[in-house]
PDB file of C-alpha atoms in Angstrom:
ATOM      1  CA  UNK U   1     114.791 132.426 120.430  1.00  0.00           C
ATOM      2  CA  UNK U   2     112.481 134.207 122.830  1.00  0.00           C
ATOM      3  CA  UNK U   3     111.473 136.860 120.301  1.00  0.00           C
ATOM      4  CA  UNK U   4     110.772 134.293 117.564  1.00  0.00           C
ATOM      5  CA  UNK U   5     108.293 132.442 120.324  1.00  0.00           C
ATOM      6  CA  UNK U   6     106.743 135.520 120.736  1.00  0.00           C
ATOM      7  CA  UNK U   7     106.294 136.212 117.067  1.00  0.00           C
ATOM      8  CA  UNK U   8     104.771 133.238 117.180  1.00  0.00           C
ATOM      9  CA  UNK U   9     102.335 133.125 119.633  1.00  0.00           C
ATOM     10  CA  UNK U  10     101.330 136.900 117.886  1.00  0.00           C
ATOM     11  CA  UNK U  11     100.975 134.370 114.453  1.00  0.00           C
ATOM     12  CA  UNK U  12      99.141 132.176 116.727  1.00  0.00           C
ATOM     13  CA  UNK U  13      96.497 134.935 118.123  1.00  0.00           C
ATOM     14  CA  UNK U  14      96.199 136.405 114.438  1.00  0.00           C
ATOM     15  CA  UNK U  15      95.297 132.537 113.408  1.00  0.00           C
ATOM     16  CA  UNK U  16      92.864 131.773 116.227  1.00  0.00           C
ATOM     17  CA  UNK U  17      90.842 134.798 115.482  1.00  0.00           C
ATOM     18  CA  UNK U  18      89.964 133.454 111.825  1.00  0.00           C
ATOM     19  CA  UNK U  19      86.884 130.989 111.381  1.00  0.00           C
ATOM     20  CA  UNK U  20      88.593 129.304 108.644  1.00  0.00           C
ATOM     21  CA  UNK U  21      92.017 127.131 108.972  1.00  0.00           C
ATOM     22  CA  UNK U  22      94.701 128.745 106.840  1.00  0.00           C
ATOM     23  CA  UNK U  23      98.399 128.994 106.810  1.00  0.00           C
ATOM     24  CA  UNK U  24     100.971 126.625 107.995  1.00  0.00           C
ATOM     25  CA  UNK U  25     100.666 123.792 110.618  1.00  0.00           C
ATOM     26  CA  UNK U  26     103.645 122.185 111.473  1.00  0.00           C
ATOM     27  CA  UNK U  27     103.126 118.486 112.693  1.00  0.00           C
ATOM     28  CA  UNK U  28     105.581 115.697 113.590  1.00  0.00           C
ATOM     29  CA  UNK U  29     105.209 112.079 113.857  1.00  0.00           C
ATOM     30  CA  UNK U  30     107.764 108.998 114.119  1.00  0.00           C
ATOM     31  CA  UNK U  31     108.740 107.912 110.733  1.00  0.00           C
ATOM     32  CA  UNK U  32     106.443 104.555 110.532  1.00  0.00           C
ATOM     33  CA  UNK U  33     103.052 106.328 112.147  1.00  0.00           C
ATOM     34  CA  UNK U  34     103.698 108.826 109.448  1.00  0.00           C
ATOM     35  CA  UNK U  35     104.390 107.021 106.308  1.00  0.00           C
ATOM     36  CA  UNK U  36     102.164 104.342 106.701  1.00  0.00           C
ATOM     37  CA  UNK U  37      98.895 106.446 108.715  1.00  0.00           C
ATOM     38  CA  UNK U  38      99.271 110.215 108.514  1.00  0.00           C
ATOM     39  CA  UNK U  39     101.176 110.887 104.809  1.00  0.00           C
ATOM     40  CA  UNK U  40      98.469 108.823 102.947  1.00  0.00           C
ATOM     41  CA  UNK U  41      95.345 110.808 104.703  1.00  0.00           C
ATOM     42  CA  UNK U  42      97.048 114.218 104.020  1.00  0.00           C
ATOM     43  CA  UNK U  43      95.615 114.778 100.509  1.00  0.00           C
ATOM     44  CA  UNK U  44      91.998 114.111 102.209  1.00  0.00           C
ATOM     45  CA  UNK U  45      92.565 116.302 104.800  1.00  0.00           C
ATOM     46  CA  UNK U  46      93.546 119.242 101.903  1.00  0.00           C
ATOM     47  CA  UNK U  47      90.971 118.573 100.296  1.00  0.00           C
ATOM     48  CA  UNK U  48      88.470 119.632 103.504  1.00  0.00           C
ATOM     49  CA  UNK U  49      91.218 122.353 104.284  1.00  0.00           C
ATOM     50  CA  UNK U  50      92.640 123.702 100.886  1.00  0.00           C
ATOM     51  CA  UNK U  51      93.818 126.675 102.515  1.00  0.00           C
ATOM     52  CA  UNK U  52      96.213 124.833 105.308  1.00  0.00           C
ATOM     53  CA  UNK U  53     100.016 124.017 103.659  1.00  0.00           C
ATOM     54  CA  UNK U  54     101.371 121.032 106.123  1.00  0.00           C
ATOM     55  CA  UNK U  55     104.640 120.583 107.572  1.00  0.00           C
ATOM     56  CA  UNK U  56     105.240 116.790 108.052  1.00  0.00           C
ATOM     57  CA  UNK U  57     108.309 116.156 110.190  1.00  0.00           C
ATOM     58  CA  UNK U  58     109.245 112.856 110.778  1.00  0.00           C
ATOM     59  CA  UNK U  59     111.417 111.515 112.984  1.00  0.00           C
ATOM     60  CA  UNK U  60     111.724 109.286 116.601  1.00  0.00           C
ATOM     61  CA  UNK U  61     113.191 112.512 118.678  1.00  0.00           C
ATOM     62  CA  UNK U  62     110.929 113.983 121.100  1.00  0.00           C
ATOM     63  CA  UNK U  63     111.130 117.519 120.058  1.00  0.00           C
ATOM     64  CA  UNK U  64     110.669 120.711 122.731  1.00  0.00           C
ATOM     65  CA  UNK U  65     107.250 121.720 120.851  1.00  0.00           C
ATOM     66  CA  UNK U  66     107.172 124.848 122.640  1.00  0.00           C
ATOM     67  CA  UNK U  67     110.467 125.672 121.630  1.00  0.00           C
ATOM     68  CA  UNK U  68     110.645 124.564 117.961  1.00  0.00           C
ATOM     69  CA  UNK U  69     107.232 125.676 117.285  1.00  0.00           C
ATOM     70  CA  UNK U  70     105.826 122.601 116.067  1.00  0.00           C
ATOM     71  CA  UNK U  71     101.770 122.438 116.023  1.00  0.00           C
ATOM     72  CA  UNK U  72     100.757 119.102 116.571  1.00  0.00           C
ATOM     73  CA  UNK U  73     102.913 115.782 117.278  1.00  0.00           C
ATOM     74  CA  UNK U  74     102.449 112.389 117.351  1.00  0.00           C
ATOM     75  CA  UNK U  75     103.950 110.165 119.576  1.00  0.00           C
ATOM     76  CA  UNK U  76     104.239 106.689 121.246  1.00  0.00           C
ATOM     77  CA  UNK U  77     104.315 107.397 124.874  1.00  0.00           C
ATOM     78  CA  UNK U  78     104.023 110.019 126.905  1.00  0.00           C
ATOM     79  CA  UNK U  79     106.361 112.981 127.337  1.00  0.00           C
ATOM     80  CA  UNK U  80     106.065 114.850 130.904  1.00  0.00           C
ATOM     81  CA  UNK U  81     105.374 118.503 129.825  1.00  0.00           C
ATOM     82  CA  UNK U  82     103.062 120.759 131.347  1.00  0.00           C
ATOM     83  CA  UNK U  83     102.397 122.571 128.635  1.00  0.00           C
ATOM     84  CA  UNK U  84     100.983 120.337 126.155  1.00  0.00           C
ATOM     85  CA  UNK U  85      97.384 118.873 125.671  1.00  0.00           C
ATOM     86  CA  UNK U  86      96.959 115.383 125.144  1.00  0.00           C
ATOM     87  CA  UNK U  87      94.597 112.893 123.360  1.00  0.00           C
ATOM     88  CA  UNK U  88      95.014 109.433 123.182  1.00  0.00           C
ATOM     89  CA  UNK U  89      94.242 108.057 119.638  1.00  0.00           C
ATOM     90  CA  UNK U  90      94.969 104.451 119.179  1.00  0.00           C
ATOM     91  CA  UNK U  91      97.091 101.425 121.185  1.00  0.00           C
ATOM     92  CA  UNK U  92     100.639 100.977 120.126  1.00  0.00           C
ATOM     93  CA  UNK U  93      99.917  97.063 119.409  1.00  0.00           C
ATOM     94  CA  UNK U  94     102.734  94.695 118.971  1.00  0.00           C
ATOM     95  CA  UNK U  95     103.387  91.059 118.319  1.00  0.00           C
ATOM     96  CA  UNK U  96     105.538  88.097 116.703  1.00  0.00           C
ATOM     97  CA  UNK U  97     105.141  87.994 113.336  1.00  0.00           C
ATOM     98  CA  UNK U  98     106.678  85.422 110.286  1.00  0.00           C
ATOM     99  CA  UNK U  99     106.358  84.153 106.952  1.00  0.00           C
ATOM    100  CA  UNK U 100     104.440  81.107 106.087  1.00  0.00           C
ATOM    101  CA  UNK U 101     107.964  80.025 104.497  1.00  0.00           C
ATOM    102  CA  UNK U 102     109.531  80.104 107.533  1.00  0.00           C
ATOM    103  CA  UNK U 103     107.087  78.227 109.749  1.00  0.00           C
ATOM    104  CA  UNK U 104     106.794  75.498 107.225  1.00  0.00           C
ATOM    105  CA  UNK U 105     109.982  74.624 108.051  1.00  0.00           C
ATOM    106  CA  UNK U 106     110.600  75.349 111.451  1.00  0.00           C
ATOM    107  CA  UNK U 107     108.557  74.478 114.394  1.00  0.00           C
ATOM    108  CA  UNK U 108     105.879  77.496 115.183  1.00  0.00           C
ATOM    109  CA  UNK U 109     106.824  79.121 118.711  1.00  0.00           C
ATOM    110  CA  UNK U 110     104.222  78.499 121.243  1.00  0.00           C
ATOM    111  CA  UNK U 111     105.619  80.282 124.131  1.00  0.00           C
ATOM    112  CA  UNK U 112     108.132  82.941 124.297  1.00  0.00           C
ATOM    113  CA  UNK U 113     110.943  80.948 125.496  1.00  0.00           C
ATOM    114  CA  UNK U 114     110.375  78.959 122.589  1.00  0.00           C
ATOM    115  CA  UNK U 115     112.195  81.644 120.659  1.00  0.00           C
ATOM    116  CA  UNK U 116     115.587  80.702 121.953  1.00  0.00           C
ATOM    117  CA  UNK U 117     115.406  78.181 119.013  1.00  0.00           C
ATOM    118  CA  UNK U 118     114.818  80.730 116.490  1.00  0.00           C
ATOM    119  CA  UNK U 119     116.004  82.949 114.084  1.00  0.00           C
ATOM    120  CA  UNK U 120     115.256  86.184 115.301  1.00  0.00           C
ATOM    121  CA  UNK U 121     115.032  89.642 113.542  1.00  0.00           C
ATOM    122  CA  UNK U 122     115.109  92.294 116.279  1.00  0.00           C
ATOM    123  CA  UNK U 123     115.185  96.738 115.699  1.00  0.00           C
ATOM    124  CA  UNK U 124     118.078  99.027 117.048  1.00  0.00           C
ATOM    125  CA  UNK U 125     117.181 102.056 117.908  1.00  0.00           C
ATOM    126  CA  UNK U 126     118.648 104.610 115.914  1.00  0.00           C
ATOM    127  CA  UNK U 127     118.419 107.421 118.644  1.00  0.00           C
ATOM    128  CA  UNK U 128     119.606 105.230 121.138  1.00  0.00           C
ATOM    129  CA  UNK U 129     121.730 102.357 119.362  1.00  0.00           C
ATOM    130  CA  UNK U 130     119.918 100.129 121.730  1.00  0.00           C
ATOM    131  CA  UNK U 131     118.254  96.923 120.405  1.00  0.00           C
ATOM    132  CA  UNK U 132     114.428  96.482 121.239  1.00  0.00           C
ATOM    133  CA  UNK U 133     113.168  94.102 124.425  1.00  0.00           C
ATOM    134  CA  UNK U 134     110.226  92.359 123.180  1.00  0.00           C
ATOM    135  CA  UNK U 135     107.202  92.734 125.575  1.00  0.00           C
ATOM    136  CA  UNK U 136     105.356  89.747 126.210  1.00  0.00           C
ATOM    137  CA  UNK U 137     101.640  89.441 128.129  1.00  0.00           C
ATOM    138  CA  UNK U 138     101.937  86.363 130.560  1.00  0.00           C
ATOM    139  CA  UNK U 139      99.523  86.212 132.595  1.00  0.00           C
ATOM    140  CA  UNK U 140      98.378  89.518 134.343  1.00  0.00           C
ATOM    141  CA  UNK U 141     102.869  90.326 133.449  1.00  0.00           C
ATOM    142  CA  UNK U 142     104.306  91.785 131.085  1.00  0.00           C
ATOM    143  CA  UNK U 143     107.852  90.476 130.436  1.00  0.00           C
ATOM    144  CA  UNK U 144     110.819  91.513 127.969  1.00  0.00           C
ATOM    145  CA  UNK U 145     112.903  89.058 126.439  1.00  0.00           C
ATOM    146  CA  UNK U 146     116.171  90.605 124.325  1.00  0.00           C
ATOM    147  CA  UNK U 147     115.669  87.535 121.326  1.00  0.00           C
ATOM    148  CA  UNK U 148     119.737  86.176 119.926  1.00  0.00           C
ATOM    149  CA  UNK U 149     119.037  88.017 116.516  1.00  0.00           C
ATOM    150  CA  UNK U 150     120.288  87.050 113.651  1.00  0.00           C
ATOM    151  CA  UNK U 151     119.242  90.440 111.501  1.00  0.00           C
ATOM    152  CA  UNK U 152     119.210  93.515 113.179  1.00  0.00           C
ATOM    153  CA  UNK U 153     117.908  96.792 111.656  1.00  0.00           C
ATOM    154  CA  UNK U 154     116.986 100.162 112.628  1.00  0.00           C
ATOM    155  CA  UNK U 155     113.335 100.738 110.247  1.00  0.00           C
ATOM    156  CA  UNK U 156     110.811  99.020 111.766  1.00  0.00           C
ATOM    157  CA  UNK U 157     109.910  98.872 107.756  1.00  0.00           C
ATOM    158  CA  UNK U 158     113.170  97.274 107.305  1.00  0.00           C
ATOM    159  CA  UNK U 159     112.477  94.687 110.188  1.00  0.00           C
ATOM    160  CA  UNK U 160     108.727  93.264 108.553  1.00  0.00           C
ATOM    161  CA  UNK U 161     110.670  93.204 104.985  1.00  0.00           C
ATOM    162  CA  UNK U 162     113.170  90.947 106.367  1.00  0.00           C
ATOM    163  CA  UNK U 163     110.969  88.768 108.217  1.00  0.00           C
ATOM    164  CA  UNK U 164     108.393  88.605 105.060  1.00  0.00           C
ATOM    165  CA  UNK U 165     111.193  87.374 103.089  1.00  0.00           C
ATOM    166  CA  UNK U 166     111.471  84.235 105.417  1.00  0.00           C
ATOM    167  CA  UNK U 167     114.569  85.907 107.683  1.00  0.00           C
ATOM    168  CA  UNK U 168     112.634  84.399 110.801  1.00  0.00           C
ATOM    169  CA  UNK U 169     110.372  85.592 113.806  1.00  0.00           C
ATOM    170  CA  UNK U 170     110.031  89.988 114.063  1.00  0.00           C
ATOM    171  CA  UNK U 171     108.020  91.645 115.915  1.00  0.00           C
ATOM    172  CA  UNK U 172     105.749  94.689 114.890  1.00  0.00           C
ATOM    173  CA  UNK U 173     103.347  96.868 115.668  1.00  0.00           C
ATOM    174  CA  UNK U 174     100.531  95.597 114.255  1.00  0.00           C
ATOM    175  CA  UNK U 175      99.750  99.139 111.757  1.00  0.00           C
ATOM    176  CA  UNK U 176     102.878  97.839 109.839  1.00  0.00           C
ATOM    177  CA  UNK U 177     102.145  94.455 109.596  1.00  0.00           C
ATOM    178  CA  UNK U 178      98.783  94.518 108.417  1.00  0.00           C
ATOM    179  CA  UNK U 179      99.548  94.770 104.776  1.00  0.00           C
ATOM    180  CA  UNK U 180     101.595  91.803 104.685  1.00  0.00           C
ATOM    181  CA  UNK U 181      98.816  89.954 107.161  1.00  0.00           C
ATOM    182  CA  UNK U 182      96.258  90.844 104.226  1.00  0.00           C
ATOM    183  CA  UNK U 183      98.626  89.370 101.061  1.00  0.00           C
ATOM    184  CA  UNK U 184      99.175  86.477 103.290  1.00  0.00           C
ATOM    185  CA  UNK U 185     102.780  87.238 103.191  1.00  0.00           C
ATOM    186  CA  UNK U 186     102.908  87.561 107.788  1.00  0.00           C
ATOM    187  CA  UNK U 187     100.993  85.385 110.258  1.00  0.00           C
ATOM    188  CA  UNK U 188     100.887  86.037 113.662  1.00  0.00           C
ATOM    189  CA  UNK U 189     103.172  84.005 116.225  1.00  0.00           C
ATOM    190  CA  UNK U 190     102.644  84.053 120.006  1.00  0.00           C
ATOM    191  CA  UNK U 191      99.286  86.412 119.274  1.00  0.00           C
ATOM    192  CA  UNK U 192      97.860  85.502 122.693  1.00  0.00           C
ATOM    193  CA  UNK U 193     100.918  87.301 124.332  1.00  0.00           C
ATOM    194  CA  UNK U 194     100.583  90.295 121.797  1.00  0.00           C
ATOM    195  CA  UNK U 195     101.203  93.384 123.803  1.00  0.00           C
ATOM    196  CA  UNK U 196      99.435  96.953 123.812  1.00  0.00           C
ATOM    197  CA  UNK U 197     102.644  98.902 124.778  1.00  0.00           C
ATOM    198  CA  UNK U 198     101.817 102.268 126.004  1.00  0.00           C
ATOM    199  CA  UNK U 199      99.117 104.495 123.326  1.00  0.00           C
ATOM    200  CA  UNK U 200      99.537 106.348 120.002  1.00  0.00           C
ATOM    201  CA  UNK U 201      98.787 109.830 121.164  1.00  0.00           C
ATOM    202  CA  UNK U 202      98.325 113.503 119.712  1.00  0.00           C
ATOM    203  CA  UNK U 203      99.831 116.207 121.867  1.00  0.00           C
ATOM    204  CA  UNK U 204      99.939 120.090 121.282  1.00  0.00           C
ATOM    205  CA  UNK U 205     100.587 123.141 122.924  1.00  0.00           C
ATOM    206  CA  UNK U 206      98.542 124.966 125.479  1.00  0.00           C
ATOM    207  CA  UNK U 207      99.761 128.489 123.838  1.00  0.00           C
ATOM    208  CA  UNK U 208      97.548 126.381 120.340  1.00  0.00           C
ATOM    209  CA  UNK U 209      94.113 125.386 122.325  1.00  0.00           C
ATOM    210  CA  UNK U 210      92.283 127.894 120.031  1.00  0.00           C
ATOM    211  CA  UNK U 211      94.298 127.517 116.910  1.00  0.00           C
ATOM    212  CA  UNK U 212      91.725 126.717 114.073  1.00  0.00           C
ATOM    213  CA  UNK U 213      94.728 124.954 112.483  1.00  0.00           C
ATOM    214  CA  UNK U 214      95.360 123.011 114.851  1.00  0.00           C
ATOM    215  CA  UNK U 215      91.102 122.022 116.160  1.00  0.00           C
ATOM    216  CA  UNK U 216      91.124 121.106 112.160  1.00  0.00           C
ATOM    217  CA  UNK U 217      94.035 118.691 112.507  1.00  0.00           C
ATOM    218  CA  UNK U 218      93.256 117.014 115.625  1.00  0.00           C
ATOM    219  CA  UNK U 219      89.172 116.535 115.423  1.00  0.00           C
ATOM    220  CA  UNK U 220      90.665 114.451 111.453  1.00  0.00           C
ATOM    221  CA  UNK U 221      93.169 112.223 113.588  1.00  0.00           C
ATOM    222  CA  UNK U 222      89.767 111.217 115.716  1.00  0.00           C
ATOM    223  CA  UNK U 223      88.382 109.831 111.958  1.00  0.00           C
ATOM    224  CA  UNK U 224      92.175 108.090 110.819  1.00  0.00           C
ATOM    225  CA  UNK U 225      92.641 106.447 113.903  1.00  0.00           C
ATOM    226  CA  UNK U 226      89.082 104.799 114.474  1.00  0.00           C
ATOM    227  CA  UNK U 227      87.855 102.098 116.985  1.00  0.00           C
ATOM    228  CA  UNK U 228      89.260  99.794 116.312  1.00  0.00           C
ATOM    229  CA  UNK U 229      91.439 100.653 113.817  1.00  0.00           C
ATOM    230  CA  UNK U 230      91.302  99.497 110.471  1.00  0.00           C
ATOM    231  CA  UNK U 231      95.070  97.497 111.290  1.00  0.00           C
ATOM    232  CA  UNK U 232      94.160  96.125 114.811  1.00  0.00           C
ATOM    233  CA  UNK U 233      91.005  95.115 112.943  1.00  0.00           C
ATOM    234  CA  UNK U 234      92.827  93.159 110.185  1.00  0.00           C
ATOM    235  CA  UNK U 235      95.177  91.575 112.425  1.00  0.00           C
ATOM    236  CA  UNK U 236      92.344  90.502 115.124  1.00  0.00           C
ATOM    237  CA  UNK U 237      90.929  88.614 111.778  1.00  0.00           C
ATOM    238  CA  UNK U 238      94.003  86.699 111.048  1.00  0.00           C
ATOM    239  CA  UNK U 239      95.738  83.073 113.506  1.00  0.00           C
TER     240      UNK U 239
END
């Protein structure tokens, strides 16, 4: 393992002394963040960089970068390693979501105790097995309440399906929901109690700083993950 680090940081020196990006980058993201923000931007960024072949990994594991050589990840939160760089690139916004269907025939939350009376469709982890608290914003608090779920399902995709179809009151972050929010298919519930839990955040190692790869990959998350973004936008448009 040690010798295949060091042929990489050789790879790495051999890469940071070219003026053009070229060659592999390896990046990793959780499965959501990178089917529904970084897959569909890829073709744009080949376009700038025809030369660069990407590795996508995806996945909710916090890989060792260091140690399986990845590039650039993506992440919700924030791992305590020395050796990475960080930049923050977005919120990790989340709220109650449901169907029109469903509201029209049950009485719209207005608190978050309210959901006791609800059907509720809540995520498992599937690193974990544990079932998500949902964060609430009372006040200057933030509480967690573990909802009586009806549906459980570990995809967060999985979870807005469900609770598009009329399966009751999910909660999202709000780059997933904002398709359905646009078709009309989601509305918000409990909005004013809507939650930015921790950031969306770009890290990469020290041993990269100078990688032309990886400057090329980073400086295009600044332009896919705008302020505000184009989701938090949507849903800040939508009661």
């Amino acid at each position: 393992m040690r010798l295949l680090r060091e042929a990489e940081e050789i790879e790495q020196a051999a890469a940071a002394a070219r003026a053009e990006p070229a060659g592999f980058i390896k990046v990793t993201a959780p499965l959501p963040i990178g089917a529904h923000i970084i897959a569909p931007a890829l073709p744009r960024f080949r376009e700038r960089y025809p030369k660069v072949i990407i590795d996508l990994r995806l996945g909710d594991r916090f890989t060792d970068l260091v140690e399986e050589g990845i590039d650039v990840a993506i992440r919700v939160g924030e791992p305590a390693d020395s050796r990475l760089i960080a930049r923050k690139l977005a919120p990790n916004r989340i709220c109650a979501f449901a169907s029109p269907s469903y509201l029209a025939t049950r009485r719209r939350p207005e608190r978050p105790e309210d959901l006791v009376d609800h059907d509720c469709v809540n995520f498992r982890y599937q690193s974990s097995g544990q079932t998500l608290r949902w964060p609430f914003k009372v006040g200057d608090k933030v509480i967690e309440i573990v909802p009586n779920a009806v549906t459980i399902v570990d995809n967060s995709d999985a979870v807005a399906a469900v609770v598009a179809a009329g399966g009751g009151v999910g909660i999202s972050p709000t780059y997933i929901a904002a398709p359905y929010l646009r078709r009309g298919q989601l509305v918000p519930v409990l909005k004013e109690f809507a939650v930015d839990r921790s950031s969306i955040t770009a890290y990469w190692p020290e041993s990269r700083r100078g990688n032309p790869n990886v400057k090329a990959f980073v400086s295009f998350l600044g332009e896919i993950f705008p302020s505000p973004t184009a989701w938090d936008a949507v849903f800040s448009s939508v009661s």
